[in-house]
């Protein structure tokens, strides 16, 4: 069995969907799986000229690949069925492809209501945190307990892990990003799941089955939430937000923007061990001709040209892992 994984190296919204789509078209995967998060993730898809946003459903279904919402995820059944209907209205037939691990935890209406009442860190208000609270308090409901989901549930161990097929190939689609990880992120301004390679391993895969790890970042950073992140007097950052159309796919909120931080990259590379790093949205900095980074000692440094920017970022990353392949890329074309 081989597992490739796509992970966010920053605060989510790095353009993981673009990389996932590319891989799903290029490689022959038997399954696409999600392993963390739930309705808080947002993935924008353009299909036959229609914009569709998925939250729970792995993007493998767009390529006709069986897809599993894996253990480690939380599922809101109402939102799940709404997404299925939306995909069908856009001409994407996927009911026969989508499965839910029967040990996924359920986001109930009470979870959503309690979060709306007390969201301090600027959450997506999808009930994500309260659902994980119930899971760890051992008071939660699982997908296998919900009759309406019976057609979709599978035992993840039997469906995937126990298959004796050396050629079985899986793509794991991470949600959110390293800076939002429950343990490595800036607590409490984090999400409630494990977003790192470790989060994938909790699904039960053999460590030796992990093949390629695609870490995805933007050439600047964005974050949505209540912590201080952006210097609002900085016109360049405001211009980057506007040129990069930095609005959240789940909540429509304006994302806060900052320059590429070497410190966050350093940690996320050390923890996730990527074999490839894709830096997206180079076209946005090119449009503005702005090439600043926050260097390893926390100081804003102007690298002045695209050439120098790319060369210095690549050198920084290769000093951490000389074998990593670095790819600079423009904004996702309509997927
Ligand atoms: P929650 O995951 O809804 O509990 O939100 C916790 C934090 O994670 C907030 O700052 C959210 O804005 C952020 N967050 C959660 N999911 C995403 C995502 O998919 N993209 C960007 N930020 C996210």
CSV table of C-alpha atoms and ligand atoms in Angstrom, one decimal:
chain,number,residue,atom,x,y,z
A,1,UNK,CA,0.0,0.0,0.0
A,2,UNK,CA,1.2,3.5,-0.8
A,3,UNK,CA,-0.1,6.7,0.7
A,4,UNK,CA,0.6,10.2,-0.6
A,5,UNK,CA,-0.5,13.1,1.5
A,6,UNK,CA,-1.2,16.8,1.0
A,7,UNK,CA,-0.8,19.0,4.1
A,8,UNK,CA,-1.0,22.7,4.9
A,9,UNK,CA,2.2,24.2,6.2
A,10,UNK,CA,0.6,27.5,7.3
A,11,UNK,CA,-2.9,28.5,8.5
A,12,UNK,CA,-5.1,26.7,6.0
A,13,UNK,CA,-6.2,28.1,2.6
A,14,UNK,CA,-2.7,27.4,1.2
A,15,UNK,CA,-4.1,26.0,-2.1
A,16,UNK,CA,-4.1,22.3,-1.0
A,17,UNK,CA,-7.1,21.7,-3.3
A,18,UNK,CA,-5.0,22.6,-6.4
A,19,UNK,CA,-2.3,20.1,-5.5
A,20,UNK,CA,-4.9,17.4,-4.7
A,21,UNK,CA,-6.6,17.9,-8.0
A,22,UNK,CA,-3.3,17.8,-9.9
A,23,UNK,CA,-2.4,14.5,-8.2
A,24,UNK,CA,-5.8,12.9,-8.5
A,25,UNK,CA,-5.6,13.5,-12.3
A,26,UNK,CA,-2.0,12.4,-12.7
A,27,UNK,CA,-1.7,9.4,-10.4
A,28,UNK,CA,-4.0,6.3,-10.2
A,29,UNK,CA,-5.5,6.4,-6.7
A,30,UNK,CA,-7.8,3.8,-5.4
A,31,UNK,CA,-9.1,6.0,-2.6
A,32,UNK,CA,-9.0,9.6,-1.5
A,33,UNK,CA,-9.4,10.1,2.2
A,34,UNK,CA,-9.7,12.9,4.7
A,35,UNK,CA,-8.3,12.4,8.1
A,36,UNK,CA,-9.1,15.5,10.2
A,37,UNK,CA,-11.6,18.3,10.6
A,38,UNK,CA,-15.1,18.5,9.2
A,39,UNK,CA,-17.4,21.2,8.0
A,40,UNK,CA,-14.8,23.9,9.0
A,41,UNK,CA,-12.7,23.1,5.9
A,42,UNK,CA,-13.7,24.8,2.6
A,43,UNK,CA,-12.7,23.7,-0.8
A,44,UNK,CA,-13.9,25.7,-3.8
A,45,UNK,CA,-14.5,23.8,-7.1
A,46,UNK,CA,-15.5,25.1,-10.5
A,47,UNK,CA,-17.4,22.4,-12.4
A,48,UNK,CA,-19.1,23.1,-15.7
A,49,UNK,CA,-19.0,26.8,-15.0
A,50,UNK,CA,-20.7,26.4,-11.6
A,51,UNK,CA,-19.0,27.2,-8.3
A,52,UNK,CA,-19.3,24.5,-5.7
A,53,UNK,CA,-17.9,24.6,-2.2
A,54,UNK,CA,-17.3,21.3,-0.4
A,55,UNK,CA,-16.5,21.0,3.3
A,56,UNK,CA,-16.7,17.3,4.4
A,57,UNK,CA,-16.5,15.5,1.1
A,58,UNK,CA,-13.0,14.5,-0.1
A,59,UNK,CA,-12.3,15.8,-3.6
A,60,UNK,CA,-11.6,12.3,-5.0
A,61,UNK,CA,-15.3,12.1,-5.9
A,62,UNK,CA,-14.7,14.8,-8.6
A,63,UNK,CA,-12.4,12.4,-10.3
A,64,UNK,CA,-14.6,9.3,-9.9
A,65,UNK,CA,-12.4,8.0,-7.1
A,66,UNK,CA,-14.0,6.3,-4.1
A,67,UNK,CA,-13.5,8.6,-1.2
A,68,UNK,CA,-13.7,8.1,2.6
A,69,UNK,CA,-14.2,10.6,5.4
A,70,UNK,CA,-11.7,8.9,7.7
A,71,UNK,CA,-11.4,8.4,11.4
A,72,UNK,CA,-10.2,11.6,13.0
A,73,UNK,CA,-12.9,13.6,11.1
A,74,UNK,CA,-16.2,14.9,12.5
A,75,UNK,CA,-19.3,14.9,10.4
A,76,UNK,CA,-22.4,17.0,10.5
A,77,UNK,CA,-25.0,14.8,8.8
A,78,UNK,CA,-27.2,17.7,7.7
A,79,UNK,CA,-24.3,19.5,6.2
A,80,UNK,CA,-23.1,16.3,4.6
A,81,UNK,CA,-26.4,15.7,2.8
A,82,UNK,CA,-26.6,19.3,1.8
A,83,UNK,CA,-23.1,19.0,0.2
A,84,UNK,CA,-24.1,15.8,-1.6
A,85,UNK,CA,-27.2,17.6,-3.1
A,86,UNK,CA,-25.2,20.6,-4.1
A,87,UNK,CA,-22.6,18.4,-5.9
A,88,UNK,CA,-25.4,16.6,-7.7
A,89,UNK,CA,-27.1,19.8,-8.7
A,90,UNK,CA,-23.7,20.8,-10.3
A,91,UNK,CA,-23.7,17.5,-12.2
A,92,UNK,CA,-21.3,15.6,-10.0
A,93,UNK,CA,-22.7,12.2,-9.2
A,94,UNK,CA,-21.0,11.0,-6.0
A,95,UNK,CA,-23.4,9.1,-3.7
A,96,UNK,CA,-21.9,5.8,-5.0
A,97,UNK,CA,-18.4,7.0,-4.3
A,98,UNK,CA,-18.5,8.5,-0.8
A,99,UNK,CA,-18.1,6.5,2.4
A,100,UNK,CA,-17.8,7.6,6.1
A,101,UNK,CA,-15.6,5.7,8.6
A,102,UNK,CA,-18.1,4.4,11.1
A,103,UNK,CA,-16.0,5.7,14.0
A,104,UNK,CA,-16.1,9.3,12.9
A,105,UNK,CA,-17.8,11.6,15.4
A,106,UNK,CA,-21.0,13.4,14.7
A,107,UNK,CA,-21.4,17.2,14.9
A,108,UNK,CA,-24.9,17.7,16.4
A,109,UNK,CA,-27.2,20.7,16.3
A,110,UNK,CA,-26.3,21.3,20.0
A,111,UNK,CA,-22.6,21.4,19.1
A,112,UNK,CA,-23.2,24.1,16.5
A,113,UNK,CA,-25.5,26.0,18.8
A,114,UNK,CA,-23.1,25.9,21.7
A,115,UNK,CA,-20.3,27.2,19.5
A,116,UNK,CA,-22.3,30.1,18.1
A,117,UNK,CA,-23.0,31.1,21.7
A,118,UNK,CA,-19.3,31.1,22.8
A,119,UNK,CA,-16.8,31.4,20.0
A,120,UNK,CA,-13.8,33.3,21.4
A,121,UNK,CA,-11.1,32.4,18.9
A,122,UNK,CA,-13.1,33.3,15.8
A,123,UNK,CA,-14.0,29.8,14.7
A,124,UNK,CA,-15.9,28.8,11.6
A,125,UNK,CA,-18.9,28.2,13.8
A,126,UNK,CA,-19.5,24.7,12.4
A,127,UNK,CA,-19.5,23.0,15.7
A,128,UNK,CA,-16.1,21.5,15.2
A,129,UNK,CA,-14.6,22.2,18.6
A,130,UNK,CA,-17.6,21.1,20.6
A,131,UNK,CA,-17.9,17.9,18.6
A,132,UNK,CA,-14.2,17.0,19.4
A,133,UNK,CA,-14.9,18.0,23.0
A,134,UNK,CA,-17.7,15.4,23.2
A,135,UNK,CA,-15.4,12.8,21.5
A,136,UNK,CA,-12.7,13.2,24.1
A,137,UNK,CA,-15.1,13.5,27.0
A,138,UNK,CA,-16.5,10.1,25.7
A,139,UNK,CA,-20.0,11.4,25.4
A,140,UNK,CA,-20.1,11.7,21.6
A,141,UNK,CA,-22.1,10.0,19.0
A,142,UNK,CA,-20.4,8.2,16.1
A,143,UNK,CA,-21.4,7.8,12.5
A,144,UNK,CA,-22.3,4.1,13.2
A,145,UNK,CA,-24.9,5.4,15.8
A,146,UNK,CA,-26.8,7.4,13.2
A,147,UNK,CA,-29.3,5.4,11.2
A,148,UNK,CA,-29.5,7.9,8.4
A,149,UNK,CA,-25.9,7.4,7.6
A,150,UNK,CA,-26.0,3.6,7.5
A,151,UNK,CA,-25.8,3.5,3.7
A,152,UNK,CA,-22.5,5.4,3.8
A,153,UNK,CA,-20.6,4.0,6.8
A,154,UNK,CA,-17.7,1.5,6.5
A,155,UNK,CA,-15.3,0.0,8.9
A,156,UNK,CA,-12.1,1.8,8.0
A,157,UNK,CA,-9.9,-1.0,9.1
A,158,UNK,CA,-11.7,-3.5,6.9
A,159,UNK,CA,-12.2,-1.2,4.0
A,160,UNK,CA,-8.6,0.1,3.8
A,161,UNK,CA,-6.1,-1.0,6.3
A,162,UNK,CA,-6.6,-4.7,6.2
A,163,UNK,CA,-6.5,-4.9,2.4
A,164,UNK,CA,-3.7,-7.2,1.4
A,165,UNK,CA,-3.0,-5.4,-1.8
A,166,UNK,CA,0.6,-4.2,-2.2
A,167,UNK,CA,-0.5,-1.9,-5.1
A,168,UNK,CA,-3.3,-0.1,-3.3
A,169,UNK,CA,-2.7,3.6,-3.7
A,170,UNK,CA,-4.3,6.2,-1.4
A,171,UNK,CA,-4.3,10.0,-1.5
A,172,UNK,CA,-4.8,11.6,1.9
A,173,UNK,CA,-6.2,15.2,1.8
A,174,UNK,CA,-5.3,17.3,4.8
A,175,UNK,CA,-7.5,20.1,6.0
A,176,UNK,CA,-6.4,23.4,7.7
A,177,UNK,CA,-2.7,23.9,8.3
A,178,UNK,CA,0.2,23.5,10.7
A,179,UNK,CA,-0.3,26.9,12.4
A,180,UNK,CA,-3.8,25.8,13.4
A,181,UNK,CA,-2.8,22.3,14.7
A,182,UNK,CA,-4.3,21.6,18.1
A,183,UNK,CA,-0.8,20.8,19.6
A,184,UNK,CA,1.7,22.7,17.4
A,185,UNK,CA,-0.4,25.8,16.6
A,186,UNK,CA,-0.7,29.0,18.6
A,187,UNK,CA,-3.2,27.6,21.3
A,188,UNK,CA,-6.0,28.6,21.9
A,189,UNK,CA,-6.1,30.1,18.3
A,190,UNK,CA,-6.2,26.7,16.8
A,191,UNK,CA,-8.6,24.1,15.4
A,192,UNK,CA,-9.5,21.0,17.4
A,193,UNK,CA,-7.8,18.3,15.3
A,194,UNK,CA,-4.4,17.0,14.4
A,195,UNK,CA,-3.5,18.5,11.0
A,196,UNK,CA,0.0,17.1,10.7
A,197,UNK,CA,1.4,13.9,9.2
A,198,UNK,CA,0.9,12.6,12.7
A,199,UNK,CA,-2.8,13.2,12.3
A,200,UNK,CA,-2.8,10.9,9.2
A,201,UNK,CA,-0.8,8.2,11.1
A,202,UNK,CA,-3.6,8.1,13.7
A,203,UNK,CA,-5.8,6.5,11.0
A,204,UNK,CA,-3.6,3.4,11.4
A,205,UNK,CA,-1.4,3.4,8.3
A,206,UNK,CA,2.0,1.5,8.3
A,207,UNK,CA,4.6,4.3,8.5
A,208,UNK,CA,6.5,2.6,5.7
A,209,UNK,CA,3.4,3.0,3.4
A,210,UNK,CA,3.9,6.8,3.3
A,211,UNK,CA,5.3,7.7,-0.1
A,212,UNK,CA,5.1,11.4,-1.0
A,213,UNK,CA,4.3,14.2,1.4
A,214,UNK,CA,3.2,17.4,-0.3
A,215,UNK,CA,3.5,20.4,2.0
A,216,UNK,CA,1.6,23.3,0.6
A,217,UNK,CA,2.2,27.0,1.5
A,218,UNK,CA,1.6,30.4,-0.1
A,219,UNK,CA,4.4,32.9,-0.7
A,220,UNK,CA,2.7,35.0,1.9
A,221,UNK,CA,0.6,34.0,4.9
A,222,UNK,CA,-3.1,34.3,5.6
A,223,UNK,CA,-5.0,33.6,8.8
A,224,UNK,CA,-8.7,33.8,9.8
A,225,UNK,CA,-9.5,34.2,13.5
A,226,UNK,CA,-9.3,36.6,16.3
A,227,UNK,CA,-5.6,36.6,17.2
A,228,UNK,CA,-3.4,39.6,16.2
A,229,UNK,CA,-1.8,38.7,12.9
A,230,UNK,CA,-1.7,41.6,10.5
A,231,UNK,CA,-0.2,45.1,10.8
A,232,UNK,CA,-3.3,47.1,9.6
A,233,UNK,CA,-1.2,50.2,8.8
A,234,UNK,CA,0.6,48.2,6.2
A,235,UNK,CA,-0.8,49.1,2.8
A,236,UNK,CA,1.2,46.3,1.0
A,237,UNK,CA,-0.5,43.7,3.1
A,238,UNK,CA,-3.9,45.1,2.3
A,239,UNK,CA,-3.0,45.1,-1.4
A,240,UNK,CA,-1.9,41.5,-1.2
A,241,UNK,CA,-5.3,40.6,0.5
A,242,UNK,CA,-7.1,42.3,-2.3
A,243,UNK,CA,-5.0,41.0,-5.2
A,244,UNK,CA,-5.1,37.5,-3.8
A,245,UNK,CA,-8.9,37.6,-3.2
A,246,UNK,CA,-8.3,36.4,0.3
A,247,UNK,CA,-11.8,35.5,1.6
A,248,UNK,CA,-12.6,32.3,3.5
A,249,UNK,CA,-14.4,29.6,1.5
A,250,UNK,CA,-16.4,28.5,4.6
A,251,UNK,CA,-17.3,31.8,6.2
A,252,UNK,CA,-16.6,34.5,3.5
A,253,UNK,CA,-14.5,36.3,6.1
A,254,UNK,CA,-11.6,38.5,5.0
A,255,UNK,CA,-8.3,36.7,5.7
A,256,UNK,CA,-5.6,38.5,7.6
A,257,UNK,CA,-2.4,38.7,5.7
A,258,UNK,CA,1.3,38.7,6.6
A,259,UNK,CA,4.6,38.1,4.9
A,260,UNK,CA,6.0,34.5,4.6
A,261,UNK,CA,7.3,33.5,8.0
A,262,UNK,CA,10.5,31.4,8.1
A,263,UNK,CA,9.9,30.4,11.7
A,264,UNK,CA,6.5,28.8,10.9
A,265,UNK,CA,7.9,27.1,7.8
A,266,UNK,CA,10.9,25.8,9.7
A,267,UNK,CA,8.6,24.1,12.3
A,268,UNK,CA,6.1,22.8,9.8
A,269,UNK,CA,8.8,21.2,7.7
A,270,UNK,CA,10.5,19.7,10.7
A,271,UNK,CA,7.2,18.1,11.9
A,272,UNK,CA,5.7,17.1,8.6
A,273,UNK,CA,8.8,15.8,6.7
A,274,UNK,CA,7.6,16.9,3.3
A,275,UNK,CA,9.2,15.3,0.2
A,276,UNK,CA,7.7,18.2,-1.9
A,277,UNK,CA,6.8,21.8,-1.1
A,278,UNK,CA,4.5,23.7,-3.3
A,279,UNK,CA,4.5,27.5,-2.8
A,280,UNK,CA,1.3,28.9,-4.3
A,281,UNK,CA,0.3,32.4,-5.4
A,282,UNK,CA,3.6,33.6,-6.7
A,283,UNK,CA,1.6,35.6,-9.3
A,284,UNK,CA,0.1,37.8,-6.6
A,285,UNK,CA,3.5,39.0,-5.4
A,286,UNK,CA,4.6,39.4,-9.0
A,287,UNK,CA,1.6,41.6,-9.8
A,288,UNK,CA,2.6,43.9,-6.8
A,289,UNK,CA,6.3,43.4,-7.2
A,290,UNK,CA,6.6,42.9,-3.5
A,291,UNK,CA,9.2,40.4,-2.3
A,292,UNK,CA,9.3,40.6,1.5
A,293,UNK,CA,9.7,37.8,4.0
A,294,UNK,CA,9.9,37.6,7.8
A,295,UNK,CA,13.3,36.0,8.2
A,296,UNK,CA,14.5,33.4,10.7
A,297,UNK,CA,15.1,36.0,13.4
A,298,UNK,CA,11.7,37.6,13.0
A,299,UNK,CA,12.7,40.7,11.0
A,300,UNK,CA,11.0,41.8,7.7
A,301,UNK,CA,13.5,41.5,4.9
A,302,UNK,CA,13.0,42.9,1.4
A,303,UNK,CA,14.4,40.4,-1.1
A,304,UNK,CA,13.6,42.9,-4.0
A,305,UNK,CA,13.2,40.5,-6.9
A,306,UNK,CA,11.3,37.3,-7.7
A,307,UNK,CA,14.5,35.6,-8.6
A,308,UNK,CA,16.1,36.4,-5.2
A,309,UNK,CA,12.9,35.6,-3.3
A,310,UNK,CA,12.6,32.2,-4.9
A,311,UNK,CA,16.3,31.4,-4.5
A,312,UNK,CA,16.4,32.4,-0.8
A,313,UNK,CA,13.2,30.6,0.1
A,314,UNK,CA,14.5,27.5,-1.6
A,315,UNK,CA,17.8,27.7,0.1
A,316,UNK,CA,16.1,28.1,3.5
A,317,UNK,CA,13.9,25.1,2.9
A,318,UNK,CA,16.8,22.9,1.6
A,319,UNK,CA,18.9,23.8,4.6
A,320,UNK,CA,16.2,22.0,6.6
A,321,UNK,CA,15.8,19.1,4.2
A,322,UNK,CA,18.2,19.0,1.3
A,323,UNK,CA,16.2,16.3,-0.5
A,324,UNK,CA,12.9,18.2,-0.6
A,325,UNK,CA,11.6,19.3,-4.1
A,326,UNK,CA,10.5,22.9,-4.1
A,327,UNK,CA,7.9,24.1,-6.6
A,328,UNK,CA,6.8,27.7,-7.0
A,329,UNK,CA,3.4,28.1,-8.6
A,330,UNK,CA,0.8,30.7,-9.5
A,331,UNK,CA,-2.8,31.0,-8.1
A,332,UNK,CA,-4.9,28.0,-8.7
A,333,UNK,CA,-6.6,28.2,-12.1
A,334,UNK,CA,-10.3,27.3,-11.9
A,335,UNK,CA,-10.3,23.7,-10.8
B,1,LIG,P1,-12.7,25.9,14.0
B,1,LIG,O1,-11.8,24.9,13.2
B,1,LIG,O2,-13.9,26.2,13.3
B,1,LIG,O3,-12.8,25.5,15.4
B,1,LIG,O4,-11.9,27.3,14.0
B,1,LIG,C1,-10.6,27.4,14.7
B,1,LIG,C2,-9.7,28.3,14.0
B,1,LIG,O5,-9.3,27.6,12.8
B,1,LIG,C3,-10.3,29.6,13.5
B,1,LIG,O6,-9.2,30.6,13.5
B,1,LIG,C4,-10.7,29.3,12.1
B,1,LIG,O7,-10.8,30.5,11.3
B,1,LIG,C5,-9.6,28.4,11.6
B,1,LIG,N1,-9.9,27.5,10.5
B,1,LIG,C6,-10.6,26.3,10.6
B,1,LIG,N2,-10.7,25.8,9.4
B,1,LIG,C7,-10.1,26.5,8.6
B,1,LIG,C8,-9.8,26.4,7.2
B,1,LIG,O8,-10.2,25.5,6.5
B,1,LIG,N3,-9.1,27.5,6.6
B,1,LIG,C9,-8.7,28.5,7.4
B,1,LIG,N4,-8.9,28.6,8.7
B,1,LIG,C10,-9.6,27.7,9.3
